[in-house]
Every structure is written in structure tokens, then in C-alpha cells.
Tab-separated table of C-alpha atoms in Angstrom:
chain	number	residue	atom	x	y	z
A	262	UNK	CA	0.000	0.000	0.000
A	263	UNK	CA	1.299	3.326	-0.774
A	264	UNK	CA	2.622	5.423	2.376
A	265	UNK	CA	1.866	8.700	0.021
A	266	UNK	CA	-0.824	10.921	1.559
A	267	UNK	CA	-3.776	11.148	-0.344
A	268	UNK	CA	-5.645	14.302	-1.711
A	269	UNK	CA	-8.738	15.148	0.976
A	270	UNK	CA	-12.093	15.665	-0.023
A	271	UNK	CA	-15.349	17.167	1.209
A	272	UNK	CA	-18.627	15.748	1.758
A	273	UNK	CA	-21.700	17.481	3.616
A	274	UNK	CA	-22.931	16.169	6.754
A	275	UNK	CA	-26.746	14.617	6.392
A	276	UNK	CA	-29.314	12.635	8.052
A	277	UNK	CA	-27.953	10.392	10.917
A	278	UNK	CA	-24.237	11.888	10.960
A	279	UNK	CA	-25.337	14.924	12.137
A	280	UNK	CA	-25.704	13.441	15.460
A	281	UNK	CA	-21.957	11.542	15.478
A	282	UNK	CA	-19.748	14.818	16.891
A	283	UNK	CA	-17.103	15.720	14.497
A	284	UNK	CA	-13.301	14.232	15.965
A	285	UNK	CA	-10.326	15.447	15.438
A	286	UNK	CA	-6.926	13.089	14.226
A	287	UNK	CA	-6.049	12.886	17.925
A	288	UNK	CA	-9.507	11.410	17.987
A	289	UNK	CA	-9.837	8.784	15.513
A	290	UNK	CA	-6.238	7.850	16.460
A	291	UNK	CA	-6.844	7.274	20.054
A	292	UNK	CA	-9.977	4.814	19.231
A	293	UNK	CA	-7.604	3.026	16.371
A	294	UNK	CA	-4.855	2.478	19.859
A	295	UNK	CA	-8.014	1.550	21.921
A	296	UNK	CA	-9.080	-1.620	18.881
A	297	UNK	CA	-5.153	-2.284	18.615
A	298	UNK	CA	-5.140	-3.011	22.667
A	299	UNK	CA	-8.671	-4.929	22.511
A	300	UNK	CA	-7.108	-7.392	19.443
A	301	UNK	CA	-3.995	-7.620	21.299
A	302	UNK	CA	-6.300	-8.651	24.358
A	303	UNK	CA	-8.157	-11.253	22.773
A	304	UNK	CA	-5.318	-12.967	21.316
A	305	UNK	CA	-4.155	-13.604	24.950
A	306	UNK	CA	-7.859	-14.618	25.988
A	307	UNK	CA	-7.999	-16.886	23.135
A	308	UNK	CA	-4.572	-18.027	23.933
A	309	UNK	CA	-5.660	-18.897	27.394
A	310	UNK	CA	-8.866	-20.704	26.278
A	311	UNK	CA	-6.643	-23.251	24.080
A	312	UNK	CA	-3.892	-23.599	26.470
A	313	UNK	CA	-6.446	-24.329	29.577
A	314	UNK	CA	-8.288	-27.326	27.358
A	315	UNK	CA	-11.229	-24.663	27.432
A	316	UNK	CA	-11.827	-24.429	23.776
A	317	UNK	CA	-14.987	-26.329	24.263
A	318	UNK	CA	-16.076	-24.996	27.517
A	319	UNK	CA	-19.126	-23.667	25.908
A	320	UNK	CA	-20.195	-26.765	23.713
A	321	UNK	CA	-21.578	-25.042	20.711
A	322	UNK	CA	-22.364	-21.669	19.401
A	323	UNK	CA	-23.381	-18.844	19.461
A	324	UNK	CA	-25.121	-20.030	22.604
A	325	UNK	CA	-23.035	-21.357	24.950
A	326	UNK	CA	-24.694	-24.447	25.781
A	327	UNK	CA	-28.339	-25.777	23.737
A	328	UNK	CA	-30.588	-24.596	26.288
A	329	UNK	CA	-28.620	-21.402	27.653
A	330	UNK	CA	-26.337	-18.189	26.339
A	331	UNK	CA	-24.651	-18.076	29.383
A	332	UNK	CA	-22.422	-21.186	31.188
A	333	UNK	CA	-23.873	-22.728	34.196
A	334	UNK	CA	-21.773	-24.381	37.032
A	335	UNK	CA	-21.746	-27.684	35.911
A	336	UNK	CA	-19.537	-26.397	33.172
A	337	UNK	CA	-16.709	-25.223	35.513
A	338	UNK	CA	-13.698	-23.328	34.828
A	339	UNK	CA	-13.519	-23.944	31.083
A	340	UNK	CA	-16.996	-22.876	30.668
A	341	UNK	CA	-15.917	-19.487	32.685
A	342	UNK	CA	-13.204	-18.973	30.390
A	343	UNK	CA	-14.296	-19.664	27.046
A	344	UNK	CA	-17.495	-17.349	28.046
A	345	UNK	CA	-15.167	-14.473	28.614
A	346	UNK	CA	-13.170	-14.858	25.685
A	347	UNK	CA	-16.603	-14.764	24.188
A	348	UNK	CA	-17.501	-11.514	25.830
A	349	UNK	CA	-14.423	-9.664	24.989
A	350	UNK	CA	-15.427	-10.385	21.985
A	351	UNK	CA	-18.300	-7.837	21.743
A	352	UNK	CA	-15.888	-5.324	23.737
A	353	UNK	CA	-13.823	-5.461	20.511
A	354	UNK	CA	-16.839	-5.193	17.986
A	355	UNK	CA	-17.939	-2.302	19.912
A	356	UNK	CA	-14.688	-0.394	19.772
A	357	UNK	CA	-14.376	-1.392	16.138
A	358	UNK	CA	-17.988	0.316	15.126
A	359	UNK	CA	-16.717	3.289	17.438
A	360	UNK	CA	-13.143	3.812	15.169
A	361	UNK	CA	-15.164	3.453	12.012
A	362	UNK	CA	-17.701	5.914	12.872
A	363	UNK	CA	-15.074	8.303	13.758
A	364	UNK	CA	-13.206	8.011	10.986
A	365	UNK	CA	-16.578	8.511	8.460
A	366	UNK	CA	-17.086	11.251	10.473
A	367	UNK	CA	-14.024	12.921	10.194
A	368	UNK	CA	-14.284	15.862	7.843
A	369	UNK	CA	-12.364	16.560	5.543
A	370	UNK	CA	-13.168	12.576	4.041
A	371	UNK	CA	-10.381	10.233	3.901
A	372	UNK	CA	-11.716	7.696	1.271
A	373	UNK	CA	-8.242	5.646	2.435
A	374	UNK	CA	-8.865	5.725	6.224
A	375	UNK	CA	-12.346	4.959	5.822
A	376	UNK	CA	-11.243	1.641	3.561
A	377	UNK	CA	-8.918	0.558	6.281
A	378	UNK	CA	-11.936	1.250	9.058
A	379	UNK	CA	-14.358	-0.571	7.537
A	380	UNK	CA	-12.019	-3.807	6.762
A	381	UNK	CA	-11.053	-3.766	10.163
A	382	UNK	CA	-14.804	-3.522	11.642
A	383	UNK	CA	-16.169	-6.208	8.905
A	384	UNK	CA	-13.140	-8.708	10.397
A	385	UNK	CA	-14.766	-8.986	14.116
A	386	UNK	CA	-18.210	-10.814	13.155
A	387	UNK	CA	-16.023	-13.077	10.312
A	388	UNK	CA	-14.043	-13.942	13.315
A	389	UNK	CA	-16.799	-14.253	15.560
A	390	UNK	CA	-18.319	-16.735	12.550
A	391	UNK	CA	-14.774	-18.714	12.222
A	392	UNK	CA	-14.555	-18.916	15.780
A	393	UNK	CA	-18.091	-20.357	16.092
A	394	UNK	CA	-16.923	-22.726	12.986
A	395	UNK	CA	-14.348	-24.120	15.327
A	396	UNK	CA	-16.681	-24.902	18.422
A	397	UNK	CA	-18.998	-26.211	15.824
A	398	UNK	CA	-16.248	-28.575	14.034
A	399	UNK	CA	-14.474	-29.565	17.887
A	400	UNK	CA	-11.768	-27.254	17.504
A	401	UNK	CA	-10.564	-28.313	13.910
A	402	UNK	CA	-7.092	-27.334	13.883
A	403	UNK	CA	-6.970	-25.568	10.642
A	404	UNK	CA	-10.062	-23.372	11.458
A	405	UNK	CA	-8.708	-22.509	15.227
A	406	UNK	CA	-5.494	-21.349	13.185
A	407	UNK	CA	-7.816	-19.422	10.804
A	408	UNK	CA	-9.638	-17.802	13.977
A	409	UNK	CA	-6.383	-16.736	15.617
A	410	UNK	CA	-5.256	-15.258	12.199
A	411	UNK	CA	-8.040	-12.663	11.733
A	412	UNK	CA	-6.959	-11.139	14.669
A	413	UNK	CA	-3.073	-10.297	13.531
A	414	UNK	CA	-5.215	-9.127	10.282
A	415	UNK	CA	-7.551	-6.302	12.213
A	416	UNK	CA	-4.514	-4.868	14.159
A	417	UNK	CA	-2.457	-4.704	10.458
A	418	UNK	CA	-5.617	-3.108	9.455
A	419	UNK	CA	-6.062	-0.290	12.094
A	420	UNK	CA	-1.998	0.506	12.573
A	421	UNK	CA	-1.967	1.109	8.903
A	422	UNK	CA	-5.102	3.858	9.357
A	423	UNK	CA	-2.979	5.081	12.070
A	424	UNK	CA	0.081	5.597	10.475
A	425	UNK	CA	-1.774	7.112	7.012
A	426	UNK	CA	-3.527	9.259	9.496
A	427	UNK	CA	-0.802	11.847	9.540
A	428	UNK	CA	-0.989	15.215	7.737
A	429	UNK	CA	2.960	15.594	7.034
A	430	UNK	CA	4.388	14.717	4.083
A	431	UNK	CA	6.576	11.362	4.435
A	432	UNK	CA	9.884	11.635	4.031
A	433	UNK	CA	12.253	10.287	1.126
A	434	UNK	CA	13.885	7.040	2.155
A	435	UNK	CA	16.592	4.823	0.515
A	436	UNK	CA	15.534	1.818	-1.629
A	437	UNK	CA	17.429	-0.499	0.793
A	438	UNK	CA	15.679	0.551	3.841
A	439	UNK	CA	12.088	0.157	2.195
A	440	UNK	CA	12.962	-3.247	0.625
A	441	UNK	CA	14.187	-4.032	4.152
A	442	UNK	CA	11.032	-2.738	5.821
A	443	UNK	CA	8.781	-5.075	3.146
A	444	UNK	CA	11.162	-7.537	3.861
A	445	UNK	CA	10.529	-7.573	7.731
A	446	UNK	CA	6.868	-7.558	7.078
A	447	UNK	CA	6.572	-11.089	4.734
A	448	UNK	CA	9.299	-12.806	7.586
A	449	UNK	CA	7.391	-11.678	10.536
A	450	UNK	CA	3.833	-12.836	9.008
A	451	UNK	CA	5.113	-16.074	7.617
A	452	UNK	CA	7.083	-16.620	11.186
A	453	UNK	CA	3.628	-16.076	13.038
A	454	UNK	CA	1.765	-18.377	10.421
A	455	UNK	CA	4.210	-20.774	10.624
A	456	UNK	CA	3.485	-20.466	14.627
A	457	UNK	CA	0.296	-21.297	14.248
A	458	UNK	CA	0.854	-24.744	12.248
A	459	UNK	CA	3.398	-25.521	15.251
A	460	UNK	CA	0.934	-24.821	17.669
A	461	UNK	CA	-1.765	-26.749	15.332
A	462	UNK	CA	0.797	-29.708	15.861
A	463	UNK	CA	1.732	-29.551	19.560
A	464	UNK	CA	-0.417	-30.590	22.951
A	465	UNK	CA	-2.039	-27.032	23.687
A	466	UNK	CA	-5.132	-28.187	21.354
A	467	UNK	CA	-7.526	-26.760	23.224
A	468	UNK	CA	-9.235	-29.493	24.131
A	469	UNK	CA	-7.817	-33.282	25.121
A	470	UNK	CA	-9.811	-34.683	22.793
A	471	UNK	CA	-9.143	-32.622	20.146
A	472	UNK	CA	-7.122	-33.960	16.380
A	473	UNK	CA	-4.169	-32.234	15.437
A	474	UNK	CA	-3.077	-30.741	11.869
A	475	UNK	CA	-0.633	-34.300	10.790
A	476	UNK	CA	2.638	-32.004	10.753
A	477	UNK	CA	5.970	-33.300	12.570
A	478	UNK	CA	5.832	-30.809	15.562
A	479	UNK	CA	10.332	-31.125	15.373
A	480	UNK	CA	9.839	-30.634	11.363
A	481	UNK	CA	7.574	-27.425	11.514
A	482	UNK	CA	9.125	-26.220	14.631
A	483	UNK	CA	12.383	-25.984	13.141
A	484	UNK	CA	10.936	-24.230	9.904
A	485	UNK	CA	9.354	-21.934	12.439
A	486	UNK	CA	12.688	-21.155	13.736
A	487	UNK	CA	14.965	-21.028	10.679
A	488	UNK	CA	12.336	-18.045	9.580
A	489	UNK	CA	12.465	-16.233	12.531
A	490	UNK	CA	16.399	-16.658	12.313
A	491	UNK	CA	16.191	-15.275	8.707
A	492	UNK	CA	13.905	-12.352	10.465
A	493	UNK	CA	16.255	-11.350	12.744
A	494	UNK	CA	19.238	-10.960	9.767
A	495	UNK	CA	16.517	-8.965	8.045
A	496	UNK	CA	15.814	-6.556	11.384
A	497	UNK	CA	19.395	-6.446	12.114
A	498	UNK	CA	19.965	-5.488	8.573
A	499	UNK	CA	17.181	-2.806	8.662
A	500	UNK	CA	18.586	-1.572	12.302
A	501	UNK	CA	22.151	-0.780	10.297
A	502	UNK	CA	20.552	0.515	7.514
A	503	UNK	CA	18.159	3.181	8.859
A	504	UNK	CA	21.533	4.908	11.009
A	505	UNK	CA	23.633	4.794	7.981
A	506	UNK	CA	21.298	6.192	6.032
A	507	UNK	CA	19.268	9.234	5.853
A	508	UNK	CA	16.259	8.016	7.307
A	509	UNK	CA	13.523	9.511	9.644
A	510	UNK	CA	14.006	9.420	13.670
A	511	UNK	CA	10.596	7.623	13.803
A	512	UNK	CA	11.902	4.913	11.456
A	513	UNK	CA	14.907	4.597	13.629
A	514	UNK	CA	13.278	4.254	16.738
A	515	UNK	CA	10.355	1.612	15.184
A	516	UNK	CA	13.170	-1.165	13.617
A	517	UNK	CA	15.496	-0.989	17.152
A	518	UNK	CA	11.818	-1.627	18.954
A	519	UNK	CA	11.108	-4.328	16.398
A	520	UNK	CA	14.867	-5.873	16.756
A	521	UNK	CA	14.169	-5.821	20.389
A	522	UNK	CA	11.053	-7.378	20.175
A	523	UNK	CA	12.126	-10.305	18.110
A	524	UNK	CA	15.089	-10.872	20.296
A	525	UNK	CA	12.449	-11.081	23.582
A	526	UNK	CA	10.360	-13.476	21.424
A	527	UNK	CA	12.568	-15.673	20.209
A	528	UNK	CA	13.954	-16.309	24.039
A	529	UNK	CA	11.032	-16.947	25.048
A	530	UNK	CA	10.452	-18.720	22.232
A	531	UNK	CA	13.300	-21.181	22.722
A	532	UNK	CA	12.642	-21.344	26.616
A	533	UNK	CA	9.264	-22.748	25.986
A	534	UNK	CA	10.639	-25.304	23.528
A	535	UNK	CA	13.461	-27.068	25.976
A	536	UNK	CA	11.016	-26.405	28.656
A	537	UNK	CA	8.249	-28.414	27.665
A	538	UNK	CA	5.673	-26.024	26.717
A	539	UNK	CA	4.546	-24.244	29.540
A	540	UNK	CA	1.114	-22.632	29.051
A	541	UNK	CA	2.230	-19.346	30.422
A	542	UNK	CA	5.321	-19.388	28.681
A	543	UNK	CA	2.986	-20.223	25.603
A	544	UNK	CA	0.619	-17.499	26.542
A	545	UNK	CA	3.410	-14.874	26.730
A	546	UNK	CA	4.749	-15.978	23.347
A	547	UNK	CA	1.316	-15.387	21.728
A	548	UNK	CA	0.883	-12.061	23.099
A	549	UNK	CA	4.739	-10.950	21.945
A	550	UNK	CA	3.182	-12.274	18.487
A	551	UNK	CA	0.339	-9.748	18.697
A	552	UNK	CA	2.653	-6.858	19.478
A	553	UNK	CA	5.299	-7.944	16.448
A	554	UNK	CA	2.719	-7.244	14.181
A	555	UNK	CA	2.009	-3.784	15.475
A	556	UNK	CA	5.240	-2.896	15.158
A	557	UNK	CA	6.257	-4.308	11.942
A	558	UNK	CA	3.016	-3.072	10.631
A	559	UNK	CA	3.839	0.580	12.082
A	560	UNK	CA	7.863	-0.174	10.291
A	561	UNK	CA	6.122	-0.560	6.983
A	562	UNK	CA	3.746	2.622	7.707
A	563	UNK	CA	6.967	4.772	8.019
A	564	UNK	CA	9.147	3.366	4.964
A	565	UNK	CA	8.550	6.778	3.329
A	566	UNK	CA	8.407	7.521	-0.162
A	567	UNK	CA	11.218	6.285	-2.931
A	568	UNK	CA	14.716	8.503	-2.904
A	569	UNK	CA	14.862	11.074	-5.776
């Protein structure tokens, strides 16, 4: 997606808007950070329903059990948990209808933040919908990977709005630091993809008597690490690049954060692996995940425009 900022345009205020209070950039920023937070929050709520076994605390969907919405005791802990998860759920639709009516709202029109809005609200009910596929199909391992994925997907979505929210003019960057910064963005997505295939393979299923997805957990674990080895060159690489170069402080500042990040990942990454998997070792890896594609979403925002 270009990082150019596009022309603005006007467009009267009728019927219904009239009555949605005009924000500012501040504004429609601040709800975009409050969705970012909420997706990064149900990844680790979803994380903890699949490492607890609670993936199938409520039995089917979109009511919890056949004759109730709700769980009732004799459903226990799981039953608590996956409920929640469930609830957050609407927590993040409701913040994702409040960022997209800001940013239709927001005069003068941004036909390009209002794309990005609406993608990012339409990807809560489809994950609702895959996620209710999943209880539906006992946690099929392929459609709990989809669910998990959509997530990832919204917060690309609304740092991207974010970052193309700004009113400056983007600075000229090298080629090598934007082919770097593209770079970083395929390694870290296929890295977390691959992560999900591992996980797909391994014993946090979500439920013990759930199948898994037929790979060799050794086999796709050690694909899963030789990428995020080859991400790490590529961050290390962009690190270099960005202080040798005549790059932006912002850039600067994003690839050391998304070095750092990686770095803290991959230990606990490894730690988990020759520890067993420990679910809150697992859980903490997930939620590093979520915050990796912030940043390397936010990286890519602030490539700037091509070197004359």
C-alpha cells in the first residue's frame, strides 16, 4: 500500500451523521490504539482458552450451551473462560464500530482511512463466525489457526489507518531501507503463520480430545525457527541501515523496537521449547506475536516515499 498521503475531499454532513460529533486526528487515532489493545487482548484470551483445554467450555455456538447463552456451574472453569473470551469479543466489535464511525465522520473525508476502518470492523463478526466454525467442528485445527489469524489481520488493518492518518508529508527514504522494511513484514507474518501450524501440531489443542493438523511438531518447529532466524538478519539489517542512512528518527526508533522485540520473542520462544511447553510461557509468546505485528506493521507505515 502506498505510504503517500492522499488528496482530501469534502462531503456534507446529512441525516444520521449529524448526530456523530465531528473528531479530530487525535480522535480517531486514540480509538484506532483503543481496537489495537482490545485485538492484542483477545489474542491472549484466546490463547488462554486453548492452552487451559477450554476451547470447548461452551459446547456449541453462538449459545453457549443448547438450552442457555450463558455457562452454568456444571460447566466449571472452562466454561468461565471460554465465556469471557466470548464476551471480549463484543468489547472489541464495539470499539471497532466506534473507530469506524469516527473516521466517516471525520471531515475533511479520507476515502483511504475509511477503507482501512471498515475492513477492520467487517473482520470482528467473520471472526466471531470462524470462531463459532471451530466450536462447531471440535476445535478443527486448521479453522482454530484461521480464527487466531483474523486477529493479527484487524490490528495490520487499524496501525496502517494510524500511520496514514498523519498530515505531514513522508519523508524520502533509501531503496534499501524500504525493501528491508517489506522484507521484515513477509518474515514476521510467515514466522507467526508458521506459529500457528506448530501450535496446530503440539499438545495445547484446546481441548484433550481434540485432532491435530498431521505435521511433525520437530519438522515445523524448526521451519518456524529457521524463519524467525532469517527475520532477525533482516531486522538487524534494517537496524544498520536506517543509522547509515538518511532516514527519519521515527523509522529509527520503530526497527530498534522491532529488533528488540524479536530478540524477547525468540527467548522466550526457545525457553518454551526445551522447557516443555509451559502454558504461560505459551501465553506470553502469543501475546509478543500480537505486538510484532504492530510494530512491523507501524515499520512498513513509516518506509517513506522512494529517494529522488
Amino acid at each position: 500500500m502506498s505510504t503517500e498521503t492522499p488528496p482530501q475531499e469534502t462531503e456534507p454532513v446529512t441525516g444520521f451523521w449529524r448526530l456523530v460529533p465531528e473528531p479530530s486526528l487525535d480522535v480517531v487515532r486514540r480509538w484506532g490504539w483503543a481496537s489495537v489493545v482490545a485485538n492484542i487482548g483477545i489474542v491472549v484470551t484466546g490463547g488462554l482458552v486453548r492452552l487451559t483445554g477450554s476451547g470447548l467450555g461452551c459446547p456449541t455456538w453462538p449459545s453457549c450451551t443448547d438450552e442457555s447463552y450463558v455457562p452454568h456451574a456444571a460447566l466449571g472453569i472452562h466454561g468461565a473462560i471460554e465465556f469471557g473470551n466470548r464476551m471480549l469479543g463484543f468489547v472489541v466489535a464495539v470499539i471497532a464500530i466506534g473507530t469506524w464511525l469516527m473516521v466517516m465522520r471525520y471531515r475533511p473525508v479520507r476515502k483511504d482511512l475509511r477503507r482501512l476502518a471498515t475492513a477492520a470492523a467487517l473482520g470482528v463478526p467473520l471472526q466471531a463466525v470462524i470462531g463459532g466454525i471451530s466450536v462447531l467442528t471440535g476445535l478443527n485445527p486448521w479453522i482454530v489457526s484461521a480464527h487466531f489469524l483474523v486477529s493479527p489481520v484487524i490490528i495490520t488493518l487499524t496501525v496502517s489507518m494510524m500511520r496514514r492518518s498523519r498530515t505531514s508529508p513522508y519523508p524520502h527514504t533509501p531503496p534499501v531501507v524500504r525493501a528491508l522494511a517489506t522484507a521484515s513484514v513477509a518474515a514476521v507474518w510467515l514466522a507467526v503463520f508458521l506459529g500457528t501450524l506448530v501450535t496446530g501440531a503440539g499438545p495445547h489443542s484446546g481441548d484433550p480430545d481434540t485432532g491435530r493438523n498431521g505435521f511433525d511438531e520437530e519438522l515445523i518447529s524448526q521451519l518456524h525457527a529457521d524463519v524467525v532466524f532469517a527475520l532477525l538478519g533482516i531486522s538487524i539489517a534494517l537496524v544498520i541501515a536506517t543509522r547509515v542512512t538518511a532516514t527519519s528518527r521515527t523509522l529509527r526508533k520503530l526497527a530498534a523496537w522491532l529488533l528488540a522485540m524479536e530478540l524477547l520473542q525468540g527467548a522466550v520462544g526457545f525457553t518454551q521449547y526445551f522447557t516443555g511447553l509451559p502454558w504461560g510461557l505459551v501465553l506470553i509468546h502469543m501475546f509478543f506475536a500480537a505486538v510484532l505485528i504492530a510494530l512491523v506493521t507501524a515499520v512498513y507505515g513509516e518506509r517513506g516515499t522512494p529517494a529522488t
